[in-house]
Amino acid sequence: MIRATALIGLLAAGFVPAVAWAASAQGQAEATIIAPLVITRLSDLDFGTVTLAPGTTGSVTIDPASGIRFGGGASAACIAGSDGCVLAHASRFAVRGEAGRNYGVSAPAGIMASGTLLDGSSGTAPDLAIASIQVRTQSRPGNGFSGTLDGEGRDIFDIGGALIVPAGTPSARYRAVLPVIVTYS
Amino acid sequence: MRRVALFTVLALARAMRLYQLITVAALALHAPAAQAAAPAISVLAEQDLRFGTFFTDTAGTRTVSATGAVTGSAIVPVGTSTAGPAQFTITYDRGNNANRAYDLQVQLIITGVSLKVGGVTGVLSSFDTDLPGVGTLLPGQSAFYTIKGCQRQICTRTFRVGGRLDVTRATGGAALALALPLTVVLIAEVPA
């Protein structure tokens, strides 16, 4: 009886064999991690000191590509290079990040500058509009708000715009905040 | 063939002791297997686990689930790179054409690794699959799964694997390619 039981057990194992084979596959997980962009302001956007002919409207345009243009009754208040004369110039930023990556610059199309009167009262002057804000990157000067970081992950871009000076604008010092955001694209 | 061999064993049983029976039965059962193709199991990696392109300041996490859902913490995706789960296919060849339904019991082991490239370190963890009943797997931890409804000689099962990537960044960036080894152990072929 014992022998028969043992034999039946072996036979059952033969019909439903227990197996244990293994196989492996070499999969892969991949990711590309890039360094974050760092932006450093090198200079502010400055329209310099401007005079306006009486009864006229004027403008000062700073084009990052072609330079400064005065329009209407506006003109520079001093000669460039003379003592105390503030030269108008574009704003300049340095960008650092992943070499070879494209990036984009976001800036508003226009902003408003608030003024402080220079008549000794420290009163507030009417706001002035800065319009047509434009960007020019050194890496891709024809592509406006887009640039490409060089082999060392660096680039520079300039920002310009047009200051509109209405007739009757009082003498004042004007300031504005220009938010600039740089992101990979 | 197997039935003839077993009858031979039964005839011999009358005249032999138990330990002799065991030896002979084992030989008789082994003989037919040598004449049929041996069962074989294999697994193929068909798609990488893709975490895409992103940047992080000093540390961040991105998780891609087996169903393709992507979440992240302290990272910013960049560009149009696509993230998605890995895909594997298990193939079992039972070695004969017997028309008999069966299930396969398998054990899965996924080994996660870490990798440092330059100033960037990536660590894989918390794998998940779209296999019903298989929960989150830690690297090296095993899970059991039954492939049901096999009928033919070849039985396959394709499934996807997601995971979590923890990244720490000291300097610069890096392209990480981490090994994702999957081992499948066939535990048993069970009649359905």
PDB file of C-alpha atoms in Angstrom, chain A residues 86-185:
ATOM      1  CA  VAL A  86      23.435 109.979 -19.582  1.00  0.00           C
ATOM      2  CA  LEU A  87      23.595 108.001 -22.789  1.00  0.00           C
ATOM      3  CA  ALA A  88      20.476 106.226 -23.866  1.00  0.00           C
ATOM      4  CA  HIS A  89      20.986 102.501 -24.309  1.00  0.00           C
ATOM      5  CA  ALA A  90      19.221  99.211 -24.419  1.00  0.00           C
ATOM      6  CA  SER A  91      18.947  96.885 -21.483  1.00  0.00           C
ATOM      7  CA  ARG A  92      21.363  93.959 -21.599  1.00  0.00           C
ATOM      8  CA  PHE A  93      21.057  90.548 -19.985  1.00  0.00           C
ATOM      9  CA  ALA A  94      23.387  87.553 -19.816  1.00  0.00           C
ATOM     10  CA  VAL A  95      21.906  84.062 -19.966  1.00  0.00           C
ATOM     11  CA  ARG A  96      23.567  80.890 -18.773  1.00  0.00           C
ATOM     12  CA  GLY A  97      22.260  77.340 -19.071  1.00  0.00           C
ATOM     13  CA  GLU A  98      22.578  74.113 -21.017  1.00  0.00           C
ATOM     14  CA  ALA A  99      24.930  74.362 -23.985  1.00  0.00           C
ATOM     15  CA  GLY A 100      23.196  74.269 -27.321  1.00  0.00           C
ATOM     16  CA  ARG A 101      19.690  74.653 -25.941  1.00  0.00           C
ATOM     17  CA  ASN A 102      17.195  77.112 -27.332  1.00  0.00           C
ATOM     18  CA  TYR A 103      15.516  79.574 -25.056  1.00  0.00           C
ATOM     19  CA  GLY A 104      12.820  82.166 -25.292  1.00  0.00           C
ATOM     20  CA  VAL A 105      12.461  85.591 -23.699  1.00  0.00           C
ATOM     21  CA  SER A 106       9.129  86.776 -22.436  1.00  0.00           C
ATOM     22  CA  ALA A 107       8.562  90.484 -21.907  1.00  0.00           C
ATOM     23  CA  PRO A 108       5.467  92.658 -22.066  1.00  0.00           C
ATOM     24  CA  ALA A 109       4.705  94.543 -25.252  1.00  0.00           C
ATOM     25  CA  GLY A 110       4.487  97.754 -23.280  1.00  0.00           C
ATOM     26  CA  ILE A 111       4.757  99.149 -19.781  1.00  0.00           C
ATOM     27  CA  MET A 112       4.072 102.404 -18.030  1.00  0.00           C
ATOM     28  CA  ALA A 113       6.744 104.561 -16.395  1.00  0.00           C
ATOM     29  CA  SER A 114       5.885 106.631 -13.361  1.00  0.00           C
ATOM     30  CA  GLY A 115       7.569 109.978 -12.808  1.00  0.00           C
ATOM     31  CA  THR A 116       8.720 112.129  -9.932  1.00  0.00           C
ATOM     32  CA  LEU A 117       8.628 115.870 -10.620  1.00  0.00           C
ATOM     33  CA  LEU A 118      11.913 117.723 -10.629  1.00  0.00           C
ATOM     34  CA  ASP A 119      10.394 121.052  -9.534  1.00  0.00           C
ATOM     35  CA  GLY A 120      11.382 120.440  -5.945  1.00  0.00           C
ATOM     36  CA  SER A 121       7.930 119.304  -4.907  1.00  0.00           C
ATOM     37  CA  SER A 122       8.691 115.595  -5.340  1.00  0.00           C
ATOM     38  CA  GLY A 123       5.203 115.325  -6.741  1.00  0.00           C
ATOM     39  CA  THR A 124       4.024 112.704  -9.176  1.00  0.00           C
ATOM     40  CA  ALA A 125       4.160 113.315 -12.898  1.00  0.00           C
ATOM     41  CA  PRO A 126       1.735 111.733 -15.357  1.00  0.00           C
ATOM     42  CA  ASP A 127       2.793 108.234 -16.438  1.00  0.00           C
ATOM     43  CA  LEU A 128       4.619 107.790 -19.720  1.00  0.00           C
ATOM     44  CA  ALA A 129       4.134 104.825 -22.004  1.00  0.00           C
ATOM     45  CA  ILE A 130       6.980 102.621 -23.137  1.00  0.00           C
ATOM     46  CA  ALA A 131       5.795 100.687 -26.156  1.00  0.00           C
ATOM     47  CA  SER A 132       7.128  98.392 -28.850  1.00  0.00           C
ATOM     48  CA  ILE A 133       9.413  96.495 -26.518  1.00  0.00           C
ATOM     49  CA  GLN A 134      11.673  94.287 -28.551  1.00  0.00           C
ATOM     50  CA  VAL A 135      14.373  91.730 -27.924  1.00  0.00           C
ATOM     51  CA  ARG A 136      17.497  90.891 -29.852  1.00  0.00           C
ATOM     52  CA  THR A 137      19.656  87.938 -28.898  1.00  0.00           C
ATOM     53  CA  GLN A 138      23.286  87.770 -29.964  1.00  0.00           C
ATOM     54  CA  SER A 139      22.954  84.144 -30.986  1.00  0.00           C
ATOM     55  CA  ARG A 140      19.920  84.602 -33.222  1.00  0.00           C
ATOM     56  CA  PRO A 141      19.590  88.334 -33.887  1.00  0.00           C
ATOM     57  CA  GLY A 142      16.929  87.855 -36.505  1.00  0.00           C
ATOM     58  CA  ASN A 143      14.676  85.714 -34.357  1.00  0.00           C
ATOM     59  CA  GLY A 144      13.438  88.311 -31.914  1.00  0.00           C
ATOM     60  CA  PHE A 145      12.579  86.716 -28.613  1.00  0.00           C
ATOM     61  CA  SER A 146      14.455  83.439 -29.211  1.00  0.00           C
ATOM     62  CA  GLY A 147      18.086  82.533 -28.685  1.00  0.00           C
ATOM     63  CA  THR A 148      20.454  79.590 -28.550  1.00  0.00           C
ATOM     64  CA  LEU A 149      23.040  79.048 -25.862  1.00  0.00           C
ATOM     65  CA  ASP A 150      26.552  78.600 -27.198  1.00  0.00           C
ATOM     66  CA  GLY A 151      28.952  75.731 -26.553  1.00  0.00           C
ATOM     67  CA  GLU A 152      29.580  77.020 -23.068  1.00  0.00           C
ATOM     68  CA  GLY A 153      25.894  77.536 -22.383  1.00  0.00           C
ATOM     69  CA  ARG A 154      25.999  81.323 -22.662  1.00  0.00           C
ATOM     70  CA  ASP A 155      24.271  84.042 -24.596  1.00  0.00           C
ATOM     71  CA  ILE A 156      23.419  87.729 -24.311  1.00  0.00           C
ATOM     72  CA  PHE A 157      20.297  89.596 -25.315  1.00  0.00           C
ATOM     73  CA  ASP A 158      19.288  93.238 -25.438  1.00  0.00           C
ATOM     74  CA  ILE A 159      15.894  94.809 -24.867  1.00  0.00           C
ATOM     75  CA  GLY A 160      14.751  98.056 -26.369  1.00  0.00           C
ATOM     76  CA  GLY A 161      11.512  99.998 -26.693  1.00  0.00           C
ATOM     77  CA  ALA A 162       9.935 103.308 -27.536  1.00  0.00           C
ATOM     78  CA  LEU A 163       9.241 106.010 -24.974  1.00  0.00           C
ATOM     79  CA  ILE A 164       6.304 108.202 -25.930  1.00  0.00           C
ATOM     80  CA  VAL A 165       6.506 111.771 -24.617  1.00  0.00           C
ATOM     81  CA  PRO A 166       3.219 113.715 -24.950  1.00  0.00           C
ATOM     82  CA  ALA A 167       3.129 117.460 -25.366  1.00  0.00           C
ATOM     83  CA  GLY A 168       3.242 119.315 -22.082  1.00  0.00           C
ATOM     84  CA  THR A 169       5.034 116.596 -20.205  1.00  0.00           C
ATOM     85  CA  PRO A 170       6.582 118.185 -17.110  1.00  0.00           C
ATOM     86  CA  SER A 171      10.213 117.816 -16.181  1.00  0.00           C
ATOM     87  CA  ALA A 172      10.432 114.627 -14.178  1.00  0.00           C
ATOM     88  CA  ARG A 173      12.471 111.531 -13.606  1.00  0.00           C
ATOM     89  CA  TYR A 174      10.676 108.406 -14.833  1.00  0.00           C
ATOM     90  CA  ARG A 175      11.128 104.805 -13.805  1.00  0.00           C
ATOM     91  CA  ALA A 176       9.468 101.585 -14.795  1.00  0.00           C
ATOM     92  CA  VAL A 177       9.811  97.942 -13.954  1.00  0.00           C
ATOM     93  CA  LEU A 178      10.308  95.669 -16.915  1.00  0.00           C
ATOM     94  CA  PRO A 179       9.653  92.012 -16.064  1.00  0.00           C
ATOM     95  CA  VAL A 180      11.687  89.581 -18.144  1.00  0.00           C
ATOM     96  CA  ILE A 181      11.289  85.824 -18.068  1.00  0.00           C
ATOM     97  CA  VAL A 182      13.614  83.389 -19.805  1.00  0.00           C
ATOM     98  CA  THR A 183      12.642  79.778 -20.395  1.00  0.00           C
ATOM     99  CA  TYR A 184      13.916  76.861 -22.416  1.00  0.00           C
ATOM    100  CA  SER A 185      12.026  76.274 -25.605  1.00  0.00           C
TER     101      SER A 185
END
